[in-house]
Amino acid sequence: MLVGGADQEQGILAQDLIQYKTSIQEAIANGVFFLLICGAYQLFGKYYKDVDGNLISGLEIFDYYTEAIHDRKQRCIGNIVIETKLNDKKTKVIGFENHGGQTFNVSTPFGNVLLGNGNKFGDTQEGFFMNNVIATYLHGPLLSKNPELTDYIIKYCLDRKYNEDIILEPLNDEFENKCREQLLN
């Protein structure tokens, strides 16, 4: 899992990550799972343009790009719910978004926005999704609020490690699901 930060930190992280670009590309091609939150989501794209117009080069692993709105007070912030498909099953994913960057040219979104903004103000789509890459603006606690998403990631990683279709013993998610019901209401 990778996360991001404010613009200055994004620039520092981008400079550091660029030296690992080839290794990261190989890892993705070999099926290693990546969960990219907020700034990390942005850095795996072509570039991030900050509020002052400065361009922070991304890793260019994916074709999307992000541009910040010039007004620092304007942000996509608040609770967000998306609907996505995990293992061919529709599920709602709950999170909290807080980003000024507006992400464009996303070929395969993580999900459709039911509540909130998504990739940009008023967007109908949120994040980026491949089998082994989830990039999203949904902050947390993302995994504890979404046991089906957590199970998807765990199962994906176990299947890859053991090269077989692992059947997970179900856990009692009653408490988590009651909490989700409250949040969804």
XYZ file of C-alpha atoms in Angstrom:
185
model
C 0.000 0.000 0.000
C 1.255 3.470 -0.898
C -0.243 6.774 0.170
C 0.553 10.379 -0.679
C 0.709 13.749 0.960
C 0.739 17.462 0.307
C 2.254 18.906 -2.877
C 5.755 19.371 -1.450
C 5.851 15.808 -0.155
C 4.491 14.562 -3.488
C 7.498 16.071 -5.251
C 9.935 14.434 -2.841
C 8.213 11.057 -3.116
C 8.070 11.287 -6.929
C 11.817 11.961 -7.123
C 12.485 8.928 -4.942
C 10.040 6.587 -6.679
C 11.323 7.290 -10.197
C 14.458 5.235 -9.527
C 12.216 2.206 -8.918
C 10.007 2.687 -11.981
C 11.245 -0.388 -13.861
C 10.957 -2.595 -10.781
C 7.444 -1.296 -10.085
C 6.394 -1.947 -13.700
C 7.798 -5.479 -13.482
C 6.020 -6.095 -10.180
C 2.694 -4.975 -11.636
C 3.246 -7.103 -14.758
C 4.056 -10.077 -12.511
C 0.809 -9.633 -10.575
C 2.037 -8.049 -7.341
C -0.899 -6.296 -5.683
C -0.782 -2.497 -5.278
C -3.242 -0.446 -3.224
C -2.610 3.207 -4.090
C -4.309 5.857 -1.976
C -4.686 9.520 -2.991
C -1.246 10.958 -3.808
C 0.166 7.521 -4.660
C -2.749 7.093 -7.094
C -1.731 10.365 -8.732
C 1.987 9.494 -8.906
C 1.396 6.281 -10.848
C -0.111 8.377 -13.651
C 1.577 10.622 -16.215
C 1.896 13.697 -14.021
C 0.480 15.821 -11.234
C 0.152 19.573 -11.809
C 0.011 21.410 -8.484
C -2.002 24.553 -7.650
C 0.870 26.798 -8.735
C 1.133 25.089 -12.125
C 4.304 23.172 -11.256
C 4.491 19.807 -12.980
C 5.483 16.784 -10.901
C 6.323 13.932 -13.228
C 4.553 10.714 -12.433
C 5.824 7.206 -12.998
C 3.759 7.080 -16.229
C 2.717 3.516 -15.467
C -0.893 4.379 -16.308
C -2.290 6.931 -18.791
C -4.291 9.085 -16.393
C -3.066 12.462 -15.127
C -4.023 14.844 -12.326
C -4.313 18.616 -12.164
C -5.034 20.581 -9.017
C -7.635 23.318 -8.984
C -6.044 26.767 -8.664
C -8.150 27.663 -5.623
C -6.544 25.903 -2.645
C -9.842 26.117 -0.747
C -11.702 24.039 -3.336
C -11.397 20.355 -2.534
C -13.361 17.179 -3.052
C -13.922 16.422 0.604
C -16.420 14.324 2.495
C -17.901 10.880 2.724
C -17.985 8.869 -0.466
C -19.637 5.629 -1.525
C -18.887 3.842 -4.764
C -20.217 0.669 -6.311
C -17.696 -1.712 -7.803
C -17.388 -5.347 -8.830
C -15.085 -7.621 -6.860
C -14.920 -11.258 -7.933
C -17.938 -10.657 -10.213
C -20.025 -9.461 -7.263
C -21.296 -5.894 -6.923
C -20.352 -4.260 -3.657
C -20.456 -0.805 -2.140
C -17.163 0.635 -0.930
C -17.249 3.367 1.724
C -14.538 5.933 2.305
C -13.648 9.532 2.918
C -12.200 11.685 0.153
C -10.038 14.758 0.598
C -8.270 15.871 -2.583
C -7.802 19.002 -4.646
C -6.430 17.084 -7.610
C -8.771 16.305 -10.463
C -7.833 13.079 -12.267
C -8.550 12.692 -15.976
C -8.274 9.986 -18.653
C -8.978 6.997 -16.385
C -9.548 3.969 -18.615
C -10.852 1.524 -15.996
C -12.369 3.181 -12.911
C -12.506 1.482 -9.530
C -16.226 2.135 -9.317
C -19.251 4.303 -9.947
C -19.924 7.118 -7.499
C -23.151 6.813 -5.503
C -22.294 9.618 -3.060
C -19.398 12.068 -3.229
C -17.221 13.428 -6.002
C -14.886 10.734 -7.302
C -11.985 11.501 -9.632
C -13.056 15.127 -9.953
C -15.849 17.429 -8.798
C -19.225 15.822 -9.523
C -17.701 12.863 -11.378
C -19.612 9.626 -11.822
C -16.470 7.501 -11.570
C -13.819 7.047 -8.906
C -10.328 5.632 -8.910
C -8.565 3.207 -11.208
C -8.821 -0.604 -11.151
C -7.016 -3.581 -12.612
C -6.985 -7.055 -11.075
C -3.853 -6.310 -9.059
C -4.008 -2.506 -8.821
C -6.585 -0.442 -6.969
C -5.905 3.283 -7.040
C -8.400 5.433 -5.186
C -9.119 8.686 -3.392
C -10.995 6.759 -0.686
C -9.165 7.259 2.574
C -9.875 5.182 5.551
C -10.080 3.430 7.420
C -10.720 1.935 3.979
C -10.014 -1.714 4.703
C -11.783 -1.985 8.062
C -14.899 -0.280 6.672
C -14.977 -2.621 3.683
C -14.471 -6.298 4.596
C -15.330 -7.470 1.060
C -12.554 -5.290 -0.355
C -10.142 -6.578 2.287
C -11.124 -10.160 1.486
C -10.622 -9.489 -2.243
C -7.061 -8.263 -1.625
C -6.187 -11.110 0.755
C -7.603 -13.741 -1.600
C -5.862 -12.220 -4.613
C -2.498 -12.280 -2.808
C -2.946 -15.847 -1.516
C -4.061 -17.121 -4.937
C -0.973 -15.538 -6.481
C 1.388 -16.881 -3.822
C 0.106 -20.459 -3.922
C -0.898 -20.440 -7.608
C -4.328 -21.866 -6.863
C -7.866 -20.761 -6.088
C -7.766 -20.434 -2.304
C -11.070 -20.723 -0.464
C -11.053 -18.448 2.553
C -12.884 -19.564 5.661
C -15.526 -16.891 6.226
C -15.052 -14.636 9.214
C -17.910 -13.210 11.195
C -18.317 -9.713 9.688
C -21.542 -9.006 11.591
C -20.100 -6.079 13.543
C -18.442 -4.560 10.455
C -21.618 -4.940 8.428
C -23.741 -3.260 11.128
C -21.292 -0.382 11.079
C -21.489 -0.268 7.266
C -25.296 -0.170 7.435
C -25.093 2.853 9.754
C -22.591 4.590 7.466
C -24.638 3.853 4.357
C -27.802 5.175 5.987
